[in-house]
Amino acid sequence: MNKLRWIIGTTMLGSILAFGLINVVVYAEKAINKPLQKPSLVYNNECSECHLAYPAGFLPAKSWDKILSTLDNHFDENAELDEDTTLLIKTYLDQHAMRNGFFNRLMRNFPTGSTPIRITKLPFFLRKHDEITERWVEKNPEIGSFSQCDKCHQSASRGDFDEDNIRIPGNNRDWND
Amino acid sequence: MNFKSLDRCIEMTTKNNNYPNNKIKVWDILLRIFHWSLVLFVLILFLTEDDYLWIHSYAGYTVLLLIGFRLVWGFIGTTYARFSNFIATPKEALTYLKEELSGDAKRYIGHNPAGAVMIVILIITLLLTGFTGMATIATEGKGPLATTFIASFSGDLLGEIHEFFTTIVLLLVILHIMGVIFSSFAEEENLVKAMFTGKKENRKIYSNNKRSQDIKK
């Protein structure tokens, strides 16, 4: 009985730790090596005239589809493209779109049924920018609208929105939380 | 001279002069590995709470499994690892804390009553946290509970409950660390080191609490 408990205990603890450590390491490695944003030349060319080509992962596929199918009235502009180009962009965006609610916190608190088309109105976005005043963005002649991410987020084109790379034009200081 | 300080004198003399290298084994190797693994994985959980949710989930499962191990070891393990050695009522815990504050707490070789109560509360809270976490992802069709009735609950609500419990865990951890430090000073023994080496000083102190199994004078 004395030896038995050590066999049982060691087997249990050993296998649990192996399970835990291996999984954590495997998923940590995946997370670290995840590419920031796989670029698409077509998407970048066609869709960055007025604003940066937003990372595909910021909206779910159904949102991109909706936007692409209504390009003739794209936020009060006509942004229509020919069929082939539109299809190319749609394929790219769908492939890299936000996968599903849980493992992407951008969609947290968003009513599940609807199809958002404004990244800047996602609850996650609003929460992250709740300390940014109108004066800094809308009334700032160098920016004008929250849709101009790359005006403040210096590495936005790489898909990197890290806090360390923010500089708000018109402010000399770097953004410090 | 009152008897309390006389006892202290004897204890100090005994401890420092007669048995300088005499240690007793208290925490077995599996228990110690369990304890520090729990620390590691709970730390990982707190670090991965927003991003890296795959890591978070697996660390969570590991914590639940570790507790499973502890429950088993609490019944078949070595003397001081067994629940029967240290499980105490909240009243005993309060008595112990009061004694600590007034400077004459009894020294327990295994877990003292306050530590015992902390263990029970921590285990329960960690289990609740883990299960509400699994319930939350179940509502998104993920994890082991995804095919059960739990998947039909509100994910947001479950998420809030889960977060609430994690705050409790945080508070308990802070209390636990404070308690260990405080007891270390009160007992004049490095309890953190003891959880690494597994050994405590062999002191000839009389304690009439049978659970403490202290060595009698």
Short mmCIF file of C-alpha atoms in Angstrom, two decimals, chain B residues 24-140:
data_model
loop_
_atom_site.label_atom_id
_atom_site.label_comp_id
_atom_site.label_asym_id
_atom_site.label_seq_id
_atom_site.Cartn_x
_atom_site.Cartn_y
_atom_site.Cartn_z
CA ILE B 24 11.72 16.66 10.07
CA LYS B 25 10.14 15.80 6.77
CA VAL B 26 6.75 17.42 6.46
CA TRP B 27 5.79 18.07 2.84
CA ASP B 28 6.40 15.17 0.47
CA ILE B 29 7.80 15.70 -2.99
CA LEU B 30 4.50 15.25 -4.83
CA LEU B 31 2.78 17.72 -2.58
CA ARG B 32 5.46 20.31 -3.15
CA ILE B 33 5.47 19.82 -6.89
CA PHE B 34 1.68 20.10 -6.83
CA HIS B 35 1.80 23.35 -4.87
CA TRP B 36 4.28 25.12 -7.09
CA SER B 37 2.68 23.79 -10.28
CA LEU B 38 -0.56 25.31 -9.09
CA VAL B 39 1.22 28.62 -8.58
CA LEU B 40 2.67 28.44 -12.07
CA PHE B 41 -0.56 27.57 -13.83
CA VAL B 42 -2.67 30.08 -11.90
CA LEU B 43 -0.10 32.69 -12.89
CA ILE B 44 -0.41 31.59 -16.52
CA LEU B 45 -4.18 31.90 -16.22
CA PHE B 46 -3.99 35.47 -15.03
CA LEU B 47 -1.47 36.37 -17.71
CA THR B 48 -3.50 34.88 -20.57
CA GLU B 49 -6.93 36.13 -19.61
CA ASP B 50 -7.56 38.43 -22.55
CA ASP B 51 -5.54 37.16 -25.45
CA TYR B 52 -4.12 33.69 -25.89
CA LEU B 53 -7.37 32.01 -24.96
CA TRP B 54 -6.22 28.59 -26.08
CA ILE B 55 -3.39 28.72 -23.55
CA HIS B 56 -5.84 30.01 -20.97
CA SER B 57 -8.24 27.10 -21.49
CA TYR B 58 -5.56 24.44 -21.25
CA ALA B 59 -4.00 26.04 -18.21
CA GLY B 60 -7.50 26.02 -16.72
CA TYR B 61 -8.01 22.32 -17.38
CA THR B 62 -4.60 21.67 -15.84
CA VAL B 63 -5.55 23.52 -12.66
CA LEU B 64 -8.73 21.48 -12.37
CA LEU B 65 -6.74 18.29 -12.87
CA LEU B 66 -4.15 19.38 -10.31
CA ILE B 67 -6.92 19.86 -7.79
CA GLY B 68 -8.16 16.42 -8.69
CA PHE B 69 -4.74 15.08 -7.82
CA ARG B 70 -4.72 16.99 -4.52
CA LEU B 71 -8.08 15.53 -3.57
CA VAL B 72 -6.80 12.02 -4.16
CA TRP B 73 -3.51 12.71 -2.40
CA GLY B 74 -5.47 14.17 0.50
CA PHE B 75 -6.73 10.69 1.20
CA ILE B 76 -3.89 8.37 0.23
CA GLY B 77 -0.90 10.67 0.66
CA THR B 78 1.70 11.12 3.36
CA THR B 79 0.76 12.15 6.90
CA TYR B 80 0.74 15.91 6.61
CA ALA B 81 -0.76 15.84 3.14
CA ARG B 82 -3.90 14.12 4.34
CA PHE B 83 -7.00 16.16 4.96
CA SER B 84 -7.55 14.24 8.20
CA ASN B 85 -4.35 15.80 9.52
CA PHE B 86 -5.29 19.41 9.11
CA ILE B 87 -8.92 20.04 8.21
CA ALA B 88 -10.17 22.64 10.69
CA THR B 89 -13.33 24.57 11.37
CA PRO B 90 -13.53 28.33 10.79
CA LYS B 91 -13.80 28.72 14.56
CA GLU B 92 -10.48 26.98 15.09
CA ALA B 93 -8.98 29.15 12.36
CA LEU B 94 -10.16 32.32 14.09
CA THR B 95 -8.84 31.10 17.42
CA TYR B 96 -5.48 30.42 15.82
CA LEU B 97 -5.39 33.87 14.20
CA LYS B 98 -6.22 35.55 17.49
CA GLU B 99 -3.46 33.61 19.19
CA GLU B 100 -1.05 34.61 16.45
CA LEU B 101 -1.86 38.27 16.96
CA SER B 102 -1.31 38.02 20.70
CA GLY B 103 1.92 36.17 20.16
CA ASP B 104 1.21 32.76 21.57
CA ALA B 105 -0.04 30.64 18.71
CA LYS B 106 0.78 26.96 18.85
CA ARG B 107 3.15 25.79 16.25
CA TYR B 108 1.74 23.18 13.90
CA ILE B 109 4.01 20.88 12.00
CA GLY B 110 1.52 20.46 9.18
CA HIS B 111 -0.97 23.09 8.04
CA ASN B 112 -2.22 25.36 10.80
CA PRO B 113 -6.01 25.88 11.08
CA ALA B 114 -5.97 29.15 9.16
CA GLY B 115 -4.01 27.55 6.36
CA ALA B 116 -6.39 24.61 6.44
CA VAL B 117 -9.42 26.82 5.96
CA MET B 118 -7.65 28.70 3.19
CA ILE B 119 -6.94 25.44 1.38
CA VAL B 120 -10.58 24.39 1.45
CA ILE B 121 -11.85 27.78 0.28
CA LEU B 122 -9.20 28.01 -2.40
CA ILE B 123 -9.96 24.55 -3.75
CA ILE B 124 -13.67 25.27 -3.91
CA THR B 125 -13.14 28.65 -5.54
CA LEU B 126 -10.71 27.31 -8.12
CA LEU B 127 -13.16 24.54 -9.00
CA LEU B 128 -15.97 27.04 -9.40
CA THR B 129 -13.77 29.29 -11.50
CA GLY B 130 -12.74 26.42 -13.72
CA PHE B 131 -16.26 25.16 -14.21
CA THR B 132 -17.73 28.56 -14.98
CA GLY B 133 -14.92 28.99 -17.46
CA MET B 134 -15.79 25.72 -19.16
CA ALA B 135 -19.45 26.72 -19.07
CA THR B 136 -18.70 30.03 -20.75
CA ILE B 137 -16.92 28.49 -23.70
CA ALA B 138 -19.58 25.80 -23.89
CA THR B 139 -22.08 28.49 -24.89
CA GLU B 140 -19.84 29.10 -27.89
#
